[in-house]
XYZ file of C-alpha atoms in Angstrom:
349
model
C -0.090 -0.070 0.049
C 1.700 3.202 -0.850
C 1.938 6.346 1.206
C -0.900 8.265 -0.566
C -3.340 5.347 0.041
C -2.361 4.895 3.762
C -2.871 8.721 4.383
C -6.033 9.050 2.565
C -7.226 6.104 4.617
C -6.154 7.875 7.879
C -8.119 11.018 6.642
C -11.191 9.004 5.886
C -11.184 7.479 9.399
C -11.163 10.989 10.813
C -14.201 11.925 8.886
C -15.921 8.939 9.820
C -15.163 9.646 13.409
C -16.754 13.072 12.979
C -20.003 11.596 11.702
C -20.117 9.215 14.560
C -19.801 11.974 17.112
C -22.362 14.077 15.306
C -24.859 11.252 14.530
C -24.214 9.908 18.292
C -25.093 13.577 19.563
C -28.467 13.588 17.441
C -29.304 10.216 18.581
C -29.164 11.424 22.246
C -31.087 14.523 21.828
C -34.879 13.140 22.709
C -33.243 10.601 25.427
C -31.207 13.504 26.995
C -34.530 16.025 26.791
C -36.599 13.524 28.383
C -34.098 12.644 31.270
C -33.671 16.278 32.034
C -29.936 16.626 30.869
C -29.773 20.315 30.092
C -27.115 21.796 31.961
C -28.364 25.259 32.112
C -31.848 26.741 33.181
C -32.041 29.353 30.421
C -30.519 27.937 27.167
C -31.236 31.481 25.345
C -29.162 33.338 27.463
C -25.644 34.142 25.974
C -24.089 34.798 29.106
C -23.909 30.792 29.497
C -21.411 30.984 26.473
C -19.154 33.633 28.218
C -19.206 31.449 31.240
C -18.065 28.467 29.671
C -15.235 30.252 27.863
C -14.239 31.396 31.226
C -14.293 27.981 32.448
C -12.006 26.881 29.525
C -9.573 29.605 30.451
C -9.506 28.631 34.085
C -8.961 24.783 33.168
C -6.398 25.454 30.818
C -4.488 27.307 33.857
C -4.709 24.770 35.963
C -3.648 22.185 33.611
C -0.610 23.893 32.887
C 0.150 24.140 36.827
C -0.371 20.625 36.980
C 2.021 19.650 34.256
C 4.455 22.178 35.740
C 4.500 20.456 39.135
C 4.230 17.177 37.797
C 0.822 16.221 38.486
C -0.046 14.769 35.336
C -1.528 11.582 36.985
C -4.112 13.696 38.554
C -5.206 15.107 35.308
C -5.114 11.572 33.682
C -7.256 10.149 36.272
C -9.865 12.871 36.113
C -10.137 12.641 32.480
C -10.453 8.910 33.149
C -13.359 9.413 35.357
C -14.951 11.955 33.330
C -15.074 9.383 30.310
C -16.690 6.983 32.322
C -19.279 9.446 33.558
C -20.251 10.558 30.019
C -20.330 6.991 28.699
C -22.276 6.218 31.288
C -24.619 9.126 30.296
C -24.834 7.823 26.913
C -25.547 4.050 27.832
C -28.005 5.255 30.416
C -30.269 6.627 27.644
C -30.983 3.362 26.210
C -30.339 1.120 29.281
C -31.339 1.035 33.035
C -28.828 2.819 34.974
C -27.351 -0.286 36.500
C -26.860 -2.192 33.386
C -25.450 0.996 31.839
C -22.565 1.355 34.571
C -21.011 -1.707 32.959
C -19.970 -0.764 29.519
C -19.307 2.852 30.995
C -16.938 1.001 33.288
C -15.223 -1.041 30.957
C -14.512 2.000 28.804
C -12.803 3.606 31.942
C -10.811 0.642 32.779
C -10.179 0.210 29.316
C -8.300 3.835 28.948
C -6.592 2.980 32.188
C -4.725 -0.394 31.531
C -4.869 -0.537 27.676
C -4.912 3.231 25.906
C -4.400 1.694 22.488
C -5.499 3.885 19.432
C -8.575 2.186 18.744
C -9.548 2.173 22.671
C -9.003 5.966 22.477
C -10.878 6.554 19.430
C -13.905 4.523 20.396
C -14.216 6.052 23.859
C -13.633 9.429 22.292
C -16.660 8.799 19.935
C -18.881 7.843 23.098
C -17.552 11.115 24.977
C -17.847 13.402 22.042
C -21.573 12.409 21.501
C -22.215 12.835 24.965
C -20.634 16.271 25.414
C -22.283 17.531 22.023
C -25.802 16.059 23.099
C -25.301 17.692 26.316
C -24.303 20.938 25.045
C -26.317 21.285 22.103
C -29.573 21.032 23.994
C -28.276 23.399 26.593
C -27.218 26.191 24.391
C -29.677 27.878 22.030
C -28.878 29.251 18.471
C -27.503 32.545 19.270
C -25.309 31.214 22.566
C -24.268 28.317 20.407
C -23.322 30.652 17.475
C -21.435 32.955 20.190
C -19.833 30.121 21.889
C -18.413 28.812 18.476
C -17.155 32.217 17.511
C -15.169 32.990 20.137
C -13.645 29.659 20.491
C -12.627 29.909 16.990
C -11.063 33.273 17.463
C -9.418 31.701 20.768
C -8.091 29.008 19.047
C -6.716 31.232 16.185
C -4.852 33.340 18.748
C -3.624 30.414 20.377
C -2.017 29.321 17.357
C -0.871 32.273 15.525
C -0.225 34.482 18.624
C 0.602 32.666 21.847
C 2.500 29.211 22.398
C 1.493 28.310 25.768
C -0.706 25.809 24.345
C 1.884 23.550 22.926
C 3.288 22.651 26.596
C -0.352 21.420 27.356
C -0.534 19.662 24.058
C 2.535 17.797 24.670
C 1.661 17.047 28.305
C -1.882 15.721 27.275
C -0.382 13.498 24.272
C 1.830 11.887 26.785
C -1.068 10.797 28.960
C -2.623 8.573 26.445
C -6.348 9.754 27.129
C -8.977 10.486 24.601
C -8.263 14.239 24.218
C -7.112 13.396 20.975
C -8.564 11.162 18.287
C -6.005 8.981 16.489
C -5.945 8.407 12.974
C -2.825 5.741 12.075
C -1.850 5.200 8.511
C -0.792 1.602 9.337
C -2.328 -1.219 11.268
C 1.006 -1.884 12.982
C 0.855 1.781 14.543
C 0.783 1.319 18.581
C -0.325 4.537 20.284
C 0.617 2.822 23.561
C 4.075 2.424 22.543
C 4.737 5.904 21.178
C 7.082 7.889 22.872
C 7.022 11.457 24.381
C 6.832 14.354 21.878
C 10.276 15.320 20.922
C 11.832 18.580 21.518
C 11.986 19.936 17.914
C 10.293 23.088 17.032
C 6.788 22.733 15.238
C 5.631 25.138 12.870
C 2.799 26.329 15.125
C 2.063 25.677 18.565
C -1.009 23.789 19.668
C -3.571 24.325 22.400
C -5.651 22.530 24.610
C -8.428 24.017 26.468
C -10.923 21.730 28.016
C -13.950 21.430 26.503
C -17.610 21.287 28.368
C -17.631 17.798 28.282
C -15.874 17.357 31.603
C -12.657 19.125 31.340
C -11.192 17.546 28.010
C -9.219 19.588 25.753
C -10.890 20.852 22.548
C -8.668 20.572 19.682
C -7.274 21.060 16.435
C -5.953 19.079 13.556
C -2.265 17.861 13.871
C -0.372 15.371 12.237
C 2.472 13.481 13.498
C 4.944 10.645 13.350
C 4.244 7.695 15.123
C 7.074 7.294 17.380
C 8.303 10.819 17.644
C 5.468 13.062 17.411
C 4.982 16.741 18.009
C 1.365 16.680 17.303
C -1.395 18.693 18.949
C -3.843 17.419 21.062
C -6.998 19.481 21.183
C -7.953 22.580 19.830
C -5.925 24.147 17.238
C -2.831 23.265 15.237
C -1.614 20.970 12.872
C 1.840 20.877 14.061
C 4.407 20.408 11.186
C 7.743 18.164 11.779
C 10.594 17.822 9.402
C 9.020 14.534 8.125
C 6.640 14.778 4.792
C 2.936 14.575 6.040
C 2.885 11.491 3.472
C 5.174 9.544 5.717
C 3.586 9.909 8.912
C 2.467 6.851 10.770
C -0.579 8.441 12.331
C -2.666 11.843 12.437
C -4.251 13.311 15.571
C -6.639 15.897 16.028
C -8.170 17.097 19.014
C -11.453 15.670 20.317
C -12.873 18.833 20.963
C -12.510 19.764 16.989
C -15.286 17.095 16.940
C -17.272 18.290 19.671
C -17.565 22.046 19.227
C -18.834 22.058 15.664
C -21.400 19.298 16.691
C -23.032 21.514 19.301
C -24.628 23.986 16.511
C -25.698 20.714 14.887
C -27.694 19.523 17.845
C -28.684 23.096 18.589
C -29.980 23.502 15.230
C -31.975 20.355 15.647
C -33.217 20.540 19.099
C -34.461 24.403 18.988
C -35.777 24.696 15.557
C -39.153 24.571 16.683
C -38.641 27.833 18.894
C -37.373 29.548 15.678
C -40.018 32.109 14.987
C -40.648 32.993 11.079
C -40.300 29.773 9.476
C -40.902 25.806 9.583
C -38.100 23.378 9.693
C -39.615 19.857 9.602
C -37.446 16.685 10.472
C -36.042 14.890 7.762
C -35.618 11.841 9.903
C -37.145 10.964 13.401
C -36.141 7.764 14.137
C -33.654 6.904 15.646
C -32.034 10.197 15.087
C -33.882 13.349 14.743
C -32.187 15.747 11.773
C -33.711 18.654 10.248
C -32.182 20.839 7.190
C -30.501 23.065 9.159
C -29.028 20.329 11.161
C -27.846 18.489 7.956
C -26.424 21.303 6.408
C -24.242 22.109 9.594
C -22.874 18.658 9.436
C -22.023 19.412 5.713
C -20.318 22.387 6.513
C -18.382 20.923 9.320
C -17.309 18.020 7.068
C -16.293 20.601 4.353
C -14.109 22.521 7.000
C -12.552 19.309 8.165
C -11.561 18.169 4.607
C -9.933 21.561 4.246
C -8.200 21.492 7.404
C -6.929 17.961 6.454
C -5.801 19.274 3.042
C -3.684 21.862 4.777
C -2.211 19.423 7.332
C -1.119 17.337 3.930
C 0.278 20.252 2.545
C 2.586 20.818 5.738
C 1.190 23.685 6.900
C 0.009 24.510 10.515
C -3.317 25.981 10.679
C -5.933 26.345 13.555
C -8.734 24.150 13.554
C -11.646 25.802 14.910
C -11.905 28.533 12.504
C -12.504 26.167 9.558
C -14.712 23.666 11.549
C -16.811 25.988 13.723
C -17.054 28.343 10.608
C -18.126 25.639 8.422
C -20.940 24.331 10.730
C -22.263 27.802 11.411
C -22.391 28.788 7.681
C -23.761 25.224 6.719
C -26.597 26.101 9.314
C -27.497 29.339 8.304
C -27.656 28.013 4.782
C -30.022 25.389 5.756
C -32.147 27.723 7.877
C -32.659 30.225 5.216
C -33.349 27.736 2.800
C -36.072 26.456 5.197
C -37.615 29.932 5.074
C -36.308 31.266 8.436
C -35.549 35.008 8.217
C -31.714 35.725 9.106
C -32.162 37.325 12.404
C -34.480 34.372 13.444
C -31.898 31.806 12.352
C -29.266 33.763 14.450
C -31.582 33.401 17.423
C -32.114 37.171 17.666
């Protein structure tokens, strides 16, 4: 198998993971609503978005302090516990609470004792779907758009301006937890055996800001080599090393990159009946609720993802959330306007 085929296969895996997170989140909308999982009292309050961004900044500072004082074990333990909790939310949406605890515990134990790339990706899909579902039903249209816009700007600043997130990215990568999604280009690749990130200077710094799904970083696309990588973990960069992207053994993209744009997908579906001035009929009702704005938001996300991965393959570092969130918001607005919803109403104003 030549390098191009292997790399395209890895890119295809990333696309599939994004789609699984989004479809999983949509399948959780009705169960989460029925179980009262909404995390805020007023989902249309834009201050919820500001509070969430503030929480991201605080969590980022705490994680950097933890790495500075060699407390990575504490962060890793917290993320694994959070993965178990979010997984339980997902399984409890379809199973009894007691039965749901079994697969949730298996995911947490798997991350603890055998963090291979496929364990990381599988748990990341479950966690990502839970996070996107929870926050999608908790952020109305305007707060969701505001949140994604602010995070895209923050992502760009952290990549093109500051470099403090590089330290966070390297630390999180070493912990082998599902804050990053792994797309190997060869089946022989082992994430468990991958060494620590080298000291070589990347083309751009990466960031890792905890997403609202329980403190995991959100992140961006980055490419890396198997044993030696300089890749990102979370929300923004596509790190570039001296090795050609076509020769990499694996690509990494932050779980938050899949979660953040999925919030507007879920919000577009969950809050469409509250949008005045237009009717947005559901396209699918069983088992996944989906409407035209939600569908076009998904399409916009994947379009942004493909552009991002194309830039990674060109060897360029780039902030991920501007493309991903921008694509999701743009896709949503196209679908809403095509459904007859006035622009101000589509924006939730």
